[in-house]
JSON list of C-alpha atoms in Angstrom, two decimals:
[
{"chain": "A", "resi": 1, "resn": "MET", "atom": "CA", "xyz": [23.61, 0.44, -10.10]},
{"chain": "A", "resi": 2, "resn": "LEU", "atom": "CA", "xyz": [26.58, 0.07, -8.07]},
{"chain": "A", "resi": 3, "resn": "PHE", "atom": "CA", "xyz": [24.18, -1.43, -5.30]},
{"chain": "A", "resi": 4, "resn": "VAL", "atom": "CA", "xyz": [22.09, -3.25, -7.19]},
{"chain": "A", "resi": 5, "resn": "LEU", "atom": "CA", "xyz": [25.18, -5.34, -8.89]},
{"chain": "A", "resi": 6, "resn": "TYR", "atom": "CA", "xyz": [26.76, -5.25, -5.73]},
{"chain": "A", "resi": 7, "resn": "THR", "atom": "CA", "xyz": [23.59, -7.72, -4.27]},
{"chain": "A", "resi": 8, "resn": "VAL", "atom": "CA", "xyz": [22.92, -9.26, -7.77]},
{"chain": "A", "resi": 9, "resn": "GLU", "atom": "CA", "xyz": [24.16, -13.11, -6.08]},
{"chain": "A", "resi": 10, "resn": "LEU", "atom": "CA", "xyz": [20.35, -12.24, -3.84]},
{"chain": "A", "resi": 11, "resn": "ILE", "atom": "CA", "xyz": [18.78, -13.45, -6.55]},
{"chain": "A", "resi": 12, "resn": "SER", "atom": "CA", "xyz": [20.32, -17.24, -7.53]},
{"chain": "A", "resi": 13, "resn": "LEU", "atom": "CA", "xyz": [20.51, -17.79, -3.57]},
{"chain": "A", "resi": 14, "resn": "ILE", "atom": "CA", "xyz": [16.49, -16.94, -3.10]},
{"chain": "A", "resi": 15, "resn": "GLU", "atom": "CA", "xyz": [15.53, -19.09, -6.19]},
{"chain": "A", "resi": 16, "resn": "ARG", "atom": "CA", "xyz": [18.06, -22.09, -4.87]},
{"chain": "A", "resi": 17, "resn": "HIS", "atom": "CA", "xyz": [15.31, -22.35, -2.53]},
{"chain": "A", "resi": 18, "resn": "GLY", "atom": "CA", "xyz": [12.27, -22.73, -4.72]},
{"chain": "A", "resi": 19, "resn": "LEU", "atom": "CA", "xyz": [11.12, -18.98, -3.71]},
{"chain": "A", "resi": 20, "resn": "SER", "atom": "CA", "xyz": [10.02, -16.44, -6.19]},
{"chain": "A", "resi": 21, "resn": "LEU", "atom": "CA", "xyz": [11.33, -12.09, -5.16]},
{"chain": "A", "resi": 22, "resn": "HIS", "atom": "CA", "xyz": [11.55, -9.24, -5.99]},
{"chain": "A", "resi": 23, "resn": "LEU", "atom": "CA", "xyz": [13.95, -6.66, -5.52]},
{"chain": "A", "resi": 24, "resn": "TYR", "atom": "CA", "xyz": [13.61, -3.03, -4.97]},
{"chain": "A", "resi": 25, "resn": "ALA", "atom": "CA", "xyz": [17.30, -1.09, -4.01]},
{"chain": "A", "resi": 26, "resn": "ASP", "atom": "CA", "xyz": [17.79, -2.44, -1.05]},
{"chain": "A", "resi": 27, "resn": "ASP", "atom": "CA", "xyz": [14.12, -3.70, -0.15]},
{"chain": "A", "resi": 28, "resn": "THR", "atom": "CA", "xyz": [14.22, -7.49, -0.70]},
{"chain": "A", "resi": 29, "resn": "GLN", "atom": "CA", "xyz": [10.75, -9.00, -1.15]},
{"chain": "A", "resi": 30, "resn": "VAL", "atom": "CA", "xyz": [11.06, -13.13, -0.68]},
{"chain": "A", "resi": 31, "resn": "TYR", "atom": "CA", "xyz": [7.35, -15.23, -1.14]},
{"chain": "A", "resi": 32, "resn": "GLY", "atom": "CA", "xyz": [6.01, -18.67, -1.90]},
{"chain": "A", "resi": 33, "resn": "SER", "atom": "CA", "xyz": [2.68, -20.21, -1.77]},
{"chain": "A", "resi": 34, "resn": "CYS", "atom": "CA", "xyz": [1.39, -23.78, -0.55]},
{"chain": "A", "resi": 35, "resn": "PRO", "atom": "CA", "xyz": [-1.73, -26.05, 0.16]},
{"chain": "A", "resi": 36, "resn": "PRO", "atom": "CA", "xyz": [-3.05, -25.47, 3.85]},
{"chain": "A", "resi": 37, "resn": "ALA", "atom": "CA", "xyz": [-1.60, -28.23, 4.48]},
{"chain": "A", "resi": 38, "resn": "ALA", "atom": "CA", "xyz": [2.10, -27.16, 3.51]},
{"chain": "A", "resi": 39, "resn": "VAL", "atom": "CA", "xyz": [2.12, -24.10, 5.83]},
{"chain": "A", "resi": 40, "resn": "ASP", "atom": "CA", "xyz": [4.79, -25.27, 7.59]},
{"chain": "A", "resi": 41, "resn": "THR", "atom": "CA", "xyz": [7.12, -26.74, 5.10]},
{"chain": "A", "resi": 42, "resn": "LEU", "atom": "CA", "xyz": [6.80, -23.32, 4.01]},
{"chain": "A", "resi": 43, "resn": "SER", "atom": "CA", "xyz": [7.37, -21.54, 7.12]},
{"chain": "A", "resi": 44, "resn": "SER", "atom": "CA", "xyz": [10.44, -23.69, 7.26]},
{"chain": "A", "resi": 45, "resn": "GLN", "atom": "CA", "xyz": [11.57, -23.01, 3.90]},
{"chain": "A", "resi": 46, "resn": "VAL", "atom": "CA", "xyz": [11.59, -19.43, 4.73]},
{"chain": "A", "resi": 47, "resn": "THR", "atom": "CA", "xyz": [12.73, -19.46, 6.93]},
{"chain": "A", "resi": 48, "resn": "GLU", "atom": "CA", "xyz": [16.56, -21.22, 6.06]},
{"chain": "A", "resi": 49, "resn": "CYS", "atom": "CA", "xyz": [16.48, -18.87, 2.99]},
{"chain": "A", "resi": 50, "resn": "VAL", "atom": "CA", "xyz": [16.22, -15.43, 5.16]},
{"chain": "A", "resi": 51, "resn": "ASP", "atom": "CA", "xyz": [18.67, -17.22, 7.65]},
{"chain": "A", "resi": 52, "resn": "ASP", "atom": "CA", "xyz": [21.32, -17.92, 4.09]},
{"chain": "A", "resi": 53, "resn": "ILE", "atom": "CA", "xyz": [20.70, -13.97, 2.96]},
{"chain": "A", "resi": 54, "resn": "ALA", "atom": "CA", "xyz": [21.53, -12.90, 6.02]},
{"chain": "A", "resi": 55, "resn": "THR", "atom": "CA", "xyz": [24.81, -14.92, 6.15]},
{"chain": "A", "resi": 56, "resn": "TRP", "atom": "CA", "xyz": [25.80, -13.85, 2.61]},
{"chain": "A", "resi": 57, "resn": "MET", "atom": "CA", "xyz": [25.11, -10.58, 3.81]},
{"chain": "A", "resi": 58, "resn": "LYS", "atom": "CA", "xyz": [27.15, -10.50, 6.51]},
{"chain": "A", "resi": 59, "resn": "SER", "atom": "CA", "xyz": [29.85, -12.19, 4.68]},
{"chain": "A", "resi": 60, "resn": "ASN", "atom": "CA", "xyz": [29.85, -8.93, 1.80]},
{"chain": "A", "resi": 61, "resn": "ARG", "atom": "CA", "xyz": [29.24, -6.35, 5.25]},
{"chain": "A", "resi": 62, "resn": "LEU", "atom": "CA", "xyz": [26.06, -5.67, 4.38]},
{"chain": "A", "resi": 63, "resn": "GLN", "atom": "CA", "xyz": [23.33, -6.68, 7.39]},
{"chain": "A", "resi": 64, "resn": "LEU", "atom": "CA", "xyz": [19.48, -7.17, 7.47]},
{"chain": "A", "resi": 65, "resn": "ASN", "atom": "CA", "xyz": [18.02, -4.94, 9.09]},
{"chain": "A", "resi": 66, "resn": "PRO", "atom": "CA", "xyz": [14.73, -7.14, 11.58]},
{"chain": "A", "resi": 67, "resn": "ASP", "atom": "CA", "xyz": [12.85, -4.63, 12.42]},
{"chain": "A", "resi": 68, "resn": "LYS", "atom": "CA", "xyz": [12.06, -3.76, 9.43]},
{"chain": "A", "resi": 69, "resn": "THR", "atom": "CA", "xyz": [11.09, -7.21, 8.61]},
{"chain": "A", "resi": 70, "resn": "GLU", "atom": "CA", "xyz": [7.65, -8.76, 8.39]},
{"chain": "A", "resi": 71, "resn": "VAL", "atom": "CA", "xyz": [6.01, -11.72, 7.71]},
{"chain": "A", "resi": 72, "resn": "LEU", "atom": "CA", "xyz": [3.04, -12.42, 5.92]},
{"chain": "A", "resi": 73, "resn": "TRP", "atom": "CA", "xyz": [0.43, -15.13, 5.27]},
{"chain": "A", "resi": 74, "resn": "CYS", "atom": "CA", "xyz": [-2.57, -14.61, 2.73]},
{"chain": "A", "resi": 75, "resn": "ALA", "atom": "CA", "xyz": [-5.43, -16.26, 2.87]},
{"chain": "A", "resi": 76, "resn": "LYS", "atom": "CA", "xyz": [-9.01, -16.05, 1.67]},
{"chain": "A", "resi": 77, "resn": "SER", "atom": "CA", "xyz": [-10.91, -15.26, 4.25]},
{"chain": "A", "resi": 78, "resn": "ARG", "atom": "CA", "xyz": [-12.66, -18.75, 5.77]},
{"chain": "A", "resi": 79, "resn": "CYS", "atom": "CA", "xyz": [-8.99, -20.17, 5.66]},
{"chain": "A", "resi": 80, "resn": "GLN", "atom": "CA", "xyz": [-7.81, -17.49, 7.95]},
{"chain": "A", "resi": 81, "resn": "HIS", "atom": "CA", "xyz": [-8.29, -19.74, 10.98]},
{"chain": "A", "resi": 82, "resn": "GLN", "atom": "CA", "xyz": [-5.42, -22.41, 9.23]},
{"chain": "A", "resi": 83, "resn": "LEU", "atom": "CA", "xyz": [-2.57, -19.75, 9.12]},
{"chain": "A", "resi": 84, "resn": "PRO", "atom": "CA", "xyz": [0.32, -19.96, 11.53]},
{"chain": "A", "resi": 85, "resn": "SER", "atom": "CA", "xyz": [-0.20, -17.61, 14.12]},
{"chain": "A", "resi": 86, "resn": "THR", "atom": "CA", "xyz": [3.25, -18.26, 15.92]},
{"chain": "A", "resi": 87, "resn": "GLY", "atom": "CA", "xyz": [6.11, -16.60, 14.88]},
{"chain": "A", "resi": 88, "resn": "MET", "atom": "CA", "xyz": [10.02, -17.31, 12.62]},
{"chain": "A", "resi": 89, "resn": "LEU", "atom": "CA", "xyz": [12.85, -17.00, 13.64]},
{"chain": "A", "resi": 90, "resn": "ILE", "atom": "CA", "xyz": [14.84, -14.80, 11.35]},
{"chain": "A", "resi": 91, "resn": "ASP", "atom": "CA", "xyz": [18.54, -13.86, 12.22]},
{"chain": "A", "resi": 92, "resn": "ASP", "atom": "CA", "xyz": [18.15, -14.99, 15.94]},
{"chain": "A", "resi": 93, "resn": "ILE", "atom": "CA", "xyz": [14.95, -12.62, 15.87]},
{"chain": "A", "resi": 94, "resn": "HIS", "atom": "CA", "xyz": [11.46, -13.65, 16.55]},
{"chain": "A", "resi": 95, "resn": "ILE", "atom": "CA", "xyz": [9.28, -11.83, 14.18]},
{"chain": "A", "resi": 96, "resn": "THR", "atom": "CA", "xyz": [5.83, -12.10, 14.66]},
{"chain": "A", "resi": 97, "resn": "PRO", "atom": "CA", "xyz": [3.31, -12.16, 11.83]},
{"chain": "A", "resi": 98, "resn": "VAL", "atom": "CA", "xyz": [1.56, -9.18, 11.03]},
{"chain": "A", "resi": 99, "resn": "LYS", "atom": "CA", "xyz": [-2.14, -8.26, 9.14]},
{"chain": "A", "resi": 100, "resn": "SER", "atom": "CA", "xyz": [-0.85, -6.01, 6.96]},
{"chain": "A", "resi": 101, "resn": "ILE", "atom": "CA", "xyz": [2.28, -4.63, 5.02]},
{"chain": "A", "resi": 102, "resn": "ARG", "atom": "CA", "xyz": [3.71, -1.75, 3.57]},
{"chain": "A", "resi": 103, "resn": "SER", "atom": "CA", "xyz": [5.56, -2.80, 0.48]},
{"chain": "A", "resi": 104, "resn": "LEU", "atom": "CA", "xyz": [8.16, -0.07, -0.90]},
{"chain": "A", "resi": 105, "resn": "GLY", "atom": "CA", "xyz": [7.42, 2.84, 1.37]},
{"chain": "A", "resi": 106, "resn": "ILE", "atom": "CA", "xyz": [4.64, 3.94, -1.15]},
{"chain": "A", "resi": 107, "resn": "TYR", "atom": "CA", "xyz": [1.71, 3.05, 1.80]},
{"chain": "A", "resi": 108, "resn": "ILE", "atom": "CA", "xyz": [0.53, 0.54, 0.04]},
{"chain": "A", "resi": 109, "resn": "TYR", "atom": "CA", "xyz": [-1.37, -1.74, 2.84]},
{"chain": "A", "resi": 110, "resn": "ILE", "atom": "CA", "xyz": [-2.31, -5.06, 1.74]},
{"chain": "A", "resi": 111, "resn": "ASP", "atom": "CA", "xyz": [-4.27, -7.16, 4.13]},
{"chain": "A", "resi": 112, "resn": "ALA", "atom": "CA", "xyz": [-3.70, -10.82, 4.96]},
{"chain": "A", "resi": 113, "resn": "ASP", "atom": "CA", "xyz": [-6.40, -11.19, 2.70]},
{"chain": "A", "resi": 114, "resn": "LEU", "atom": "CA", "xyz": [-5.78, -8.53, 0.14]},
{"chain": "A", "resi": 115, "resn": "SER", "atom": "CA", "xyz": [-9.27, -7.10, 0.39]},
{"chain": "A", "resi": 116, "resn": "MET", "atom": "CA", "xyz": [-7.00, -4.19, -0.12]},
{"chain": "A", "resi": 117, "resn": "ARG", "atom": "CA", "xyz": [-9.45, -2.52, 3.51]},
{"chain": "A", "resi": 118, "resn": "MET", "atom": "CA", "xyz": [-6.54, -1.31, 5.22]},
{"chain": "A", "resi": 119, "resn": "HIS", "atom": "CA", "xyz": [-5.10, 0.40, 2.53]},
{"chain": "A", "resi": 120, "resn": "VAL", "atom": "CA", "xyz": [-8.36, 2.69, 1.91]},
{"chain": "A", "resi": 121, "resn": "LYS", "atom": "CA", "xyz": [-8.64, 3.01, 5.43]},
{"chain": "A", "resi": 122, "resn": "LYS", "atom": "CA", "xyz": [-4.92, 4.58, 5.41]},
{"chain": "A", "resi": 123, "resn": "THR", "atom": "CA", "xyz": [-5.67, 6.93, 1.98]},
{"chain": "A", "resi": 124, "resn": "VAL", "atom": "CA", "xyz": [-8.98, 8.30, 2.63]},
{"chain": "A", "resi": 125, "resn": "SER", "atom": "CA", "xyz": [-8.05, 8.76, 6.64]},
{"chain": "A", "resi": 126, "resn": "CYS", "atom": "CA", "xyz": [-4.42, 11.17, 4.70]},
{"chain": "A", "resi": 127, "resn": "CYS", "atom": "CA", "xyz": [-6.85, 12.51, 2.20]},
{"chain": "A", "resi": 128, "resn": "PHE", "atom": "CA", "xyz": [-9.81, 13.96, 4.27]},
{"chain": "A", "resi": 129, "resn": "ALA", "atom": "CA", "xyz": [-6.70, 15.46, 6.85]},
{"chain": "A", "resi": 130, "resn": "THR", "atom": "CA", "xyz": [-5.82, 17.05, 3.74]},
{"chain": "A", "resi": 131, "resn": "LEU", "atom": "CA", "xyz": [-8.33, 18.20, 3.36]},
{"chain": "A", "resi": 132, "resn": "ARG", "atom": "CA", "xyz": [-9.15, 19.66, 6.49]},
{"chain": "A", "resi": 133, "resn": "GLN", "atom": "CA", "xyz": [-6.33, 21.53, 5.95]},
{"chain": "A", "resi": 134, "resn": "LEU", "atom": "CA", "xyz": [-6.71, 22.91, 2.40]},
{"chain": "A", "resi": 135, "resn": "ARG", "atom": "CA", "xyz": [-10.30, 24.29, 4.14]},
{"chain": "A", "resi": 136, "resn": "GLN", "atom": "CA", "xyz": [-8.52, 26.60, 6.01]},
{"chain": "A", "resi": 137, "resn": "ILE", "atom": "CA", "xyz": [-6.70, 28.76, 2.73]},
{"chain": "A", "resi": 138, "resn": "ARG", "atom": "CA", "xyz": [-10.25, 28.17, 0.27]},
{"chain": "A", "resi": 139, "resn": "ARG", "atom": "CA", "xyz": [-10.79, 31.24, 0.35]},
{"chain": "A", "resi": 140, "resn": "TYR", "atom": "CA", "xyz": [-7.27, 32.72, -0.05]},
{"chain": "A", "resi": 141, "resn": "VAL", "atom": "CA", "xyz": [-7.18, 31.17, -3.34]},
{"chain": "A", "resi": 142, "resn": "PRO", "atom": "CA", "xyz": [-8.66, 31.31, -7.04]},
{"chain": "A", "resi": 143, "resn": "THR", "atom": "CA", "xyz": [-10.36, 28.89, -7.86]},
{"chain": "A", "resi": 144, "resn": "SER", "atom": "CA", "xyz": [-8.53, 27.47, -10.91]},
{"chain": "A", "resi": 145, "resn": "THR", "atom": "CA", "xyz": [-5.44, 27.49, -8.36]},
{"chain": "A", "resi": 146, "resn": "PHE", "atom": "CA", "xyz": [-7.08, 25.32, -5.73]},
{"chain": "A", "resi": 147, "resn": "GLN", "atom": "CA", "xyz": [-8.39, 22.72, -7.47]},
{"chain": "A", "resi": 148, "resn": "LYS", "atom": "CA", "xyz": [-4.73, 22.31, -9.16]},
{"chain": "A", "resi": 149, "resn": "LEU", "atom": "CA", "xyz": [-4.06, 22.51, -5.16]},
{"chain": "A", "resi": 150, "resn": "VAL", "atom": "CA", "xyz": [-6.52, 19.53, -4.72]},
{"chain": "A", "resi": 151, "resn": "VAL", "atom": "CA", "xyz": [-5.77, 17.21, -7.61]},
{"chain": "A", "resi": 152, "resn": "ALA", "atom": "CA", "xyz": [-1.75, 18.02, -6.79]},
{"chain": "A", "resi": 153, "resn": "LEU", "atom": "CA", "xyz": [-2.15, 16.59, -2.71]},
{"chain": "A", "resi": 154, "resn": "VAL", "atom": "CA", "xyz": [-5.39, 14.86, -3.09]},
{"chain": "A", "resi": 155, "resn": "HIS", "atom": "CA", "xyz": [-6.32, 13.31, -6.37]},
{"chain": "A", "resi": 156, "resn": "SER", "atom": "CA", "xyz": [-2.76, 11.97, -6.65]},
{"chain": "A", "resi": 157, "resn": "ARG", "atom": "CA", "xyz": [-2.59, 10.18, -3.56]},
{"chain": "A", "resi": 158, "resn": "LEU", "atom": "CA", "xyz": [-6.31, 8.47, -4.71]},
{"chain": "A", "resi": 159, "resn": "ASP", "atom": "CA", "xyz": [-4.56, 7.78, -8.21]},
{"chain": "A", "resi": 160, "resn": "TYR", "atom": "CA", "xyz": [-1.12, 6.64, -7.32]},
{"chain": "A", "resi": 161, "resn": "CYS", "atom": "CA", "xyz": [-0.96, 2.94, -7.64]},
{"chain": "A", "resi": 162, "resn": "ASN", "atom": "CA", "xyz": [-4.44, 2.88, -8.28]},
{"chain": "A", "resi": 163, "resn": "GLY", "atom": "CA", "xyz": [-3.89, -1.28, -10.05]},
{"chain": "A", "resi": 164, "resn": "VAL", "atom": "CA", "xyz": [-4.12, -2.28, -6.40]},
{"chain": "A", "resi": 165, "resn": "LEU", "atom": "CA", "xyz": [-8.14, -1.65, -6.46]},
{"chain": "A", "resi": 166, "resn": "VAL", "atom": "CA", "xyz": [-8.95, -3.58, -9.13]},
{"chain": "A", "resi": 167, "resn": "GLY", "atom": "CA", "xyz": [-11.53, -6.19, -7.86]},
{"chain": "A", "resi": 168, "resn": "ILE", "atom": "CA", "xyz": [-12.07, -4.61, -4.32]},
{"chain": "A", "resi": 169, "resn": "PRO", "atom": "CA", "xyz": [-15.61, -4.54, -2.63]},
{"chain": "A", "resi": 170, "resn": "ALA", "atom": "CA", "xyz": [-18.26, -2.09, -3.82]},
{"chain": "A", "resi": 171, "resn": "TYR", "atom": "CA", "xyz": [-18.16, -0.46, -0.04]},
{"chain": "A", "resi": 172, "resn": "LEU", "atom": "CA", "xyz": [-14.83, -0.13, -0.20]},
{"chain": "A", "resi": 173, "resn": "MET", "atom": "CA", "xyz": [-14.79, 2.49, -3.80]},
{"chain": "A", "resi": 174, "resn": "CYS", "atom": "CA", "xyz": [-17.81, 4.33, -1.86]},
{"chain": "A", "resi": 175, "resn": "ARG", "atom": "CA", "xyz": [-15.48, 5.37, 0.55]},
{"chain": "A", "resi": 176, "resn": "LEU", "atom": "CA", "xyz": [-12.47, 6.78, -2.44]},
{"chain": "A", "resi": 177, "resn": "GLN", "atom": "CA", "xyz": [-15.41, 8.07, -4.39]},
{"chain": "A", "resi": 178, "resn": "SER", "atom": "CA", "xyz": [-16.69, 10.04, -1.05]},
{"chain": "A", "resi": 179, "resn": "VAL", "atom": "CA", "xyz": [-12.60, 11.90, -0.59]},
{"chain": "A", "resi": 180, "resn": "LEU", "atom": "CA", "xyz": [-13.67, 13.03, -4.39]},
{"chain": "A", "resi": 181, "resn": "ASN", "atom": "CA", "xyz": [-16.79, 13.96, -3.59]},
{"chain": "A", "resi": 182, "resn": "ALA", "atom": "CA", "xyz": [-16.05, 16.10, -0.35]},
{"chain": "A", "resi": 183, "resn": "ALA", "atom": "CA", "xyz": [-12.53, 17.65, -2.67]},
{"chain": "A", "resi": 184, "resn": "ALA", "atom": "CA", "xyz": [-15.52, 18.48, -5.21]},
{"chain": "A", "resi": 185, "resn": "ARG", "atom": "CA", "xyz": [-17.30, 20.22, -2.26]},
{"chain": "A", "resi": 186, "resn": "LEU", "atom": "CA", "xyz": [-14.72, 22.73, -0.78]},
{"chain": "A", "resi": 187, "resn": "ILE", "atom": "CA", "xyz": [-13.29, 23.33, -4.62]},
{"chain": "A", "resi": 188, "resn": "PHE", "atom": "CA", "xyz": [-17.12, 24.81, -5.61]},
{"chain": "A", "resi": 189, "resn": "ASN", "atom": "CA", "xyz": [-17.83, 25.93, -2.16]},
{"chain": "A", "resi": 190, "resn": "LEU", "atom": "CA", "xyz": [-20.81, 23.28, -1.94]},
{"chain": "A", "resi": 191, "resn": "LYS", "atom": "CA", "xyz": [-22.90, 22.35, 0.56]},
{"chain": "A", "resi": 192, "resn": "ARG", "atom": "CA", "xyz": [-22.99, 18.93, 2.15]},
{"chain": "A", "resi": 193, "resn": "SER", "atom": "CA", "xyz": [-26.86, 18.20, 0.41]},
{"chain": "A", "resi": 194, "resn": "ASP", "atom": "CA", "xyz": [-25.77, 19.46, -2.50]},
{"chain": "A", "resi": 195, "resn": "HIS", "atom": "CA", "xyz": [-25.76, 16.55, -5.80]},
{"chain": "A", "resi": 196, "resn": "ILE", "atom": "CA", "xyz": [-21.94, 15.30, -6.66]},
{"chain": "A", "resi": 197, "resn": "ARG", "atom": "CA", "xyz": [-22.03, 13.47, -10.46]},
{"chain": "A", "resi": 198, "resn": "ARG", "atom": "CA", "xyz": [-19.80, 11.30, -11.61]},
{"chain": "A", "resi": 199, "resn": "THR", "atom": "CA", "xyz": [-18.84, 11.45, -15.07]},
{"chain": "A", "resi": 200, "resn": "HIS", "atom": "CA", "xyz": [-16.54, 10.46, -17.75]},
{"chain": "A", "resi": 201, "resn": "GLN", "atom": "CA", "xyz": [-16.49, 13.31, -19.65]},
{"chain": "A", "resi": 202, "resn": "PRO", "atom": "CA", "xyz": [-15.42, 16.43, -17.67]},
{"chain": "A", "resi": 203, "resn": "SER", "atom": "CA", "xyz": [-15.57, 18.78, -20.45]},
{"chain": "A", "resi": 204, "resn": "LEU", "atom": "CA", "xyz": [-19.47, 18.04, -20.29]},
{"chain": "A", "resi": 205, "resn": "ALA", "atom": "CA", "xyz": [-21.90, 20.32, -18.11]},
{"chain": "A", "resi": 206, "resn": "ALA", "atom": "CA", "xyz": [-23.29, 18.83, -15.40]},
{"chain": "A", "resi": 207, "resn": "GLY", "atom": "CA", "xyz": [-26.90, 19.37, -14.81]},
{"chain": "A", "resi": 208, "resn": "PRO", "atom": "CA", "xyz": [-29.04, 21.89, -12.60]},
{"chain": "A", "resi": 209, "resn": "GLY", "atom": "CA", "xyz": [-27.43, 22.04, -8.77]},
{"chain": "A", "resi": 210, "resn": "ALA", "atom": "CA", "xyz": [-24.49, 19.15, -10.21]},
{"chain": "A", "resi": 211, "resn": "HIS", "atom": "CA", "xyz": [-20.60, 19.47, -10.35]},
{"chain": "A", "resi": 212, "resn": "THR", "atom": "CA", "xyz": [-18.37, 17.78, -12.29]},
{"chain": "A", "resi": 213, "resn": "VAL", "atom": "CA", "xyz": [-16.07, 14.95, -10.84]}
]
């Protein structure tokens, strides 16, 4: 709380440049929008804003961390070619635009076209790695206990901040569903060929050869 009070002046400083912001502890996100023809103007606007932030920090015995400073341009796929490819000079450090970011350390990857492909790729990869580790102890753990482990270590990762997945393409949703299917097979010792049926009522009994997810 004391740190937030100490840095509250950043809000008015950023707003004076006509930009929006999101603050969380020591993480500061500055963002704005513009038509494709005005990207150079917005780029200069952001650069001036961050330069003022760096100056303010120095005067308040704080330091901007250029190693953790990232620039992301977002646009629809058909407008990607209109985005600037050159970097920004921020606090005398050249920052090259990136294609995706990790926001607030919660491993939510936002692609430049907001498709969430990178987020799904990272999430699925991490979940399958966890399932491979859990497979090594499956025979030694009761089913009820093992199910709790899967929910805690795998399902929670899929569920966390899933609001960002609203409207994603069906093929990305299928990749996430494949994690749940693999988890169900591991819990109930099923084969890859066994059918997995989805339902919104987990208490209902599944049909022959099927298990509820």
